[in-house]
Each structure stands twice: as C-alpha cells, then as structure tokens.
XYZ file of C-alpha atoms in Angstrom:
208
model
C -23.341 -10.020 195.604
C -23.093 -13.870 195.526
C -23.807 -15.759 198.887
C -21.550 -18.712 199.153
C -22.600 -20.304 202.569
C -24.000 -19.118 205.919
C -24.139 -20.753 209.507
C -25.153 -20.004 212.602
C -23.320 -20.496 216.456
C -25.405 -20.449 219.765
C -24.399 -15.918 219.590
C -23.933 -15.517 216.080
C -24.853 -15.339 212.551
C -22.054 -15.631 209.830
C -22.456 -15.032 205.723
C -19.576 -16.196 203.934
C -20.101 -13.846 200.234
C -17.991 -12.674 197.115
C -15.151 -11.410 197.489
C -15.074 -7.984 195.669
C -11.512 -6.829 194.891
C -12.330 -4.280 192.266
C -12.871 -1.560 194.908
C -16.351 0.547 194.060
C -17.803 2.774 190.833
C -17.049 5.767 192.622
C -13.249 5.529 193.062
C -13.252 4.327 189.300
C -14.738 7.762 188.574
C -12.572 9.806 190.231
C -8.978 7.691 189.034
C -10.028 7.602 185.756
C -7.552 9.812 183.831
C -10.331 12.771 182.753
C -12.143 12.117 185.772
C -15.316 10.625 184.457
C -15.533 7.351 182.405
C -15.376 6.676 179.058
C -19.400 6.401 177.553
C -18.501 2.717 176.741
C -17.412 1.651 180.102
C -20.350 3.936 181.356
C -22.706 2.103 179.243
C -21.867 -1.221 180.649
C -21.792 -0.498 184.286
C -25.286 0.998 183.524
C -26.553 -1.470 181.838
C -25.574 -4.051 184.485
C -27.170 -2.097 187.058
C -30.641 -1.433 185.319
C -30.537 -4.928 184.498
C -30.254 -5.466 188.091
C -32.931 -3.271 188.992
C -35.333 -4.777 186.495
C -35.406 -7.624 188.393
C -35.741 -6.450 191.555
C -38.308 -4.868 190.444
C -40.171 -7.908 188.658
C -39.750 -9.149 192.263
C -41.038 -6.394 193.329
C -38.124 -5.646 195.877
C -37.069 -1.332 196.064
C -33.217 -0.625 197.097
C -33.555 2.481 197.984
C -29.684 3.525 198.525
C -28.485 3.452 195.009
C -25.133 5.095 194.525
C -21.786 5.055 192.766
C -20.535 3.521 196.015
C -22.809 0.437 196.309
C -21.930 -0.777 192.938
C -18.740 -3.000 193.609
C -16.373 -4.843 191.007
C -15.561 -8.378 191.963
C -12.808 -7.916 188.789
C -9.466 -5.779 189.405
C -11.255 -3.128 186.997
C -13.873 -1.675 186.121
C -15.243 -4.142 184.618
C -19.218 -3.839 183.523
C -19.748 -7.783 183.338
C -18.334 -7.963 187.148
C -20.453 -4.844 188.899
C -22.634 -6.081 191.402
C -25.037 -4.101 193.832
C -24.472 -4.017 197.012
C -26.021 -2.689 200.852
C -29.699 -3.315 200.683
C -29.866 -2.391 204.156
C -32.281 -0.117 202.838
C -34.090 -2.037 200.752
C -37.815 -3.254 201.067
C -40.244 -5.627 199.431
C -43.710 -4.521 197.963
C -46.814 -6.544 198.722
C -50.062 -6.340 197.584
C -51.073 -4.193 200.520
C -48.159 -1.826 200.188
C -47.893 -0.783 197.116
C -46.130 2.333 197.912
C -43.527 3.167 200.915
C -43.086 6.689 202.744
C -40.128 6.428 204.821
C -37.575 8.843 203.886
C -34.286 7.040 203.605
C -31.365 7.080 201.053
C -27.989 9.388 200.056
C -28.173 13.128 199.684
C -27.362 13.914 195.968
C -29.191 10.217 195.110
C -32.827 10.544 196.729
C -35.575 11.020 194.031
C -38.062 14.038 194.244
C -41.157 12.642 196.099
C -38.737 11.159 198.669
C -37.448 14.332 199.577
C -41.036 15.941 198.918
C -42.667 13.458 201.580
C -45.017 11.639 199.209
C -45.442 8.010 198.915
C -43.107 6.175 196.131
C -42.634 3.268 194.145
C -39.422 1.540 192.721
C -39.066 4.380 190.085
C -37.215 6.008 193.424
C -34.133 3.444 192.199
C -34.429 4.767 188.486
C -33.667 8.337 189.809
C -30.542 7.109 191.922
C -29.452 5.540 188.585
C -29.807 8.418 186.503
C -27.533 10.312 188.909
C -25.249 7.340 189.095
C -25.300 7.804 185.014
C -24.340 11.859 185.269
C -22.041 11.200 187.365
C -20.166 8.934 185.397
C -20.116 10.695 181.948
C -20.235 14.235 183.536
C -17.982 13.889 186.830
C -19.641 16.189 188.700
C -23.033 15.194 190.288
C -26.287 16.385 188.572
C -27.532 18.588 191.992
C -24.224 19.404 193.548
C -24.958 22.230 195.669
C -21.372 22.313 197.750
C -22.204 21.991 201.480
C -25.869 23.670 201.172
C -27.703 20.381 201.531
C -31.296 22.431 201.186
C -30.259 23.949 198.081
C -29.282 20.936 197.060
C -32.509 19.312 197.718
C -34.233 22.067 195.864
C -32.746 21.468 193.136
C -33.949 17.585 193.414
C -37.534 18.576 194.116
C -37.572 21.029 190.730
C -35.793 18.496 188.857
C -33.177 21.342 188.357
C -30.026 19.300 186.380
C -26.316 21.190 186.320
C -26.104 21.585 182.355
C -23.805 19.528 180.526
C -21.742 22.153 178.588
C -21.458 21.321 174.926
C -17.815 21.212 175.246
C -17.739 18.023 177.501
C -18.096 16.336 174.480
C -21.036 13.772 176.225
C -23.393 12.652 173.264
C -26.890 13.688 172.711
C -28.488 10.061 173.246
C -26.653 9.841 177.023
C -28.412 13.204 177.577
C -31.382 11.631 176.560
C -31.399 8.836 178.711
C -29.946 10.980 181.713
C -33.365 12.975 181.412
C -35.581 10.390 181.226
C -34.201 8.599 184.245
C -33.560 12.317 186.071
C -37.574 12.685 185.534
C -39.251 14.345 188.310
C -42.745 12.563 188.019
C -42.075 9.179 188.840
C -45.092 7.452 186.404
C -43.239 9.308 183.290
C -39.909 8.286 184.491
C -38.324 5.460 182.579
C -38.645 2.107 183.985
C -35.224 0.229 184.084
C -36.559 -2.235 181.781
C -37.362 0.685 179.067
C -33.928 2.435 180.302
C -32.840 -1.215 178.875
C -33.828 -0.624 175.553
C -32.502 2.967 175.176
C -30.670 3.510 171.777
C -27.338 4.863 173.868
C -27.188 1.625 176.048
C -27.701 -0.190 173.049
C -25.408 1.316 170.704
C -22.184 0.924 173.776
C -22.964 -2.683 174.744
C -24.130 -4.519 171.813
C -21.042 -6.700 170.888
C-alpha cells in the first residue's frame, strides 16, 4: 500500500496512504458469479502477490498474516495490476542473528505446518498462506476447511491433508500443480515465490 505523507502532533502520529476502493480478494471470491474466480483473474492476483513476496523476501522481511482479506484492490475490480498487500502488523524482519522466528501468529485456515507444529520458520511460512490464498480462489472452498473444529482443522495443516479438487470443477492440472508445491508441508521443498514466479500456469494466464 502506497504511503503518501506522514506527520506527527505533540499526541499523535498520522499516515496519510492509498486509498483502496476495490474492497478485498475475499469478497471478489465470494460475488463472483460461480463463486470462485476465473484461472485468468486468479493468475494475476497471484502473480502480483508472489511478486510481492519475492521481494520481501530479497529484503528479507516475513508477513506472516497472508490471506484473501489482506490483499486489497485500489481499482473498482478485481483488478490483478491494482492488488496490493496489506496489515503487516504481523510482519517481521530477518537479521543475520535470526534467521528463523518461533512465535506462533497468523489466520486459522492460512498458518503453514511448522507454525502450528511449534518449530522455528522461515519466509516459506508466506508461500503456504499463498497457496491457500490460490485454492481458495480457483476452488472456493478453503484447502483445510474443517467447519467449526479448529483442531481438526489444524490437523489437517500439520499432515498437509488438501480437500481434493473433484475432476468435475473443471480447475486445470498445472494450477493443481502449483497449489501443491506451494501447499508443501516441508518448508525447504516448498516453492519459493520467486520459483512459484516461473510456474508454467502463472505463465501461461499472465503473459500478454
């Protein structure tokens, strides 16, 4: 989200940012007329947020609260080209003597498997959330929907255990593809957002 000015009184501290009309992915997902978006539009709000990521990462700054609702549009659509990511409330910057974090933190249905499991992660925690951001999208259902059984739900996390995509939902075999390498339970296997970059199915829907 763009920062346009900031200043300070004698009590308070004021951010004057981007004014972000397009409401957020989530409601886009749910109006949509089959409930779930179309794998081009997918494609480009993915894209836009690994590309985000990726340099975050280079920066070596973790979000850690990735979700359909913290990607905004500053468009009246759903625009790919005007998705921006937003609260980083959560997120945290790596240094050379913390390489890793262990505070568990992040959205139920979103967190990544060594979060939940209590182990110390890396940024690949953010590739997870966008995996599930990417189910969500094409599916529109959420990858480890349990209903209100929270636990169950964060069994299924820890096992990596992914809701099917039935054949019939007509989602192609390379978004599939990319959905499990991002919905990886070991994080050093998982795909990076810069490799996510390069998958053939982001490709194929945003190459102009």
């Amino acid at each position: 989200v763009k920062v346009h000015d900031f200043y300070v009184t004698p009590t308070k501290a004021y951010i004057v940012m981007e004014l972000l009309k397009g409401g957020d992915m989530l409601e886009h997902v749910i109006e949509s007329e089959e409930g779930r978006l179309s794998e081009n539009v997918a494609a480009g709000c993915v894209k836009a947020l690994l590309s985000g990521l990726a340099e975050m990462h280079r920066v070596a700054y973790v979000h850690r609260d990735i979700k359909l609702e913290n990607l905004l549009f500053a468009g009246e659509n759903c625009e790919p080209e005007t998705l921006r990511i937003a609260d980083f409330g959560f997120a945290r910057k790596m240094t050379s003597s913390r390489s890793t974090l262990s505070e568990q933190c992040g959205t139920p249905g979103y967190v990544a498997p060594e979060i939940i499991t209590g182990q110390c992660y890396t940024p690949a925690v953010d590739c997870w959330a966008a995996g599930v951001v990417l189910y969500a999208a094409v599916v529109g259902r959420f990858p480890f929907d349990a209903g209100e059984d929270t636990q169950a739900s964060f069994r299924m996390i820890a096992e990596g255990r992914v809701h099917e995509i039935p054949a019939s939902s007509g989602v192609s075999d390379d978004a599939k593809d990319l959905i499990a390498r991002l919905l990886t339970v070991d994080p050093v296997t998982r795909f990076t957002a810069e490799e996510a970059l390069g998958h053939p199915w982001i490709v194929k829907h945003t190459s102009s």
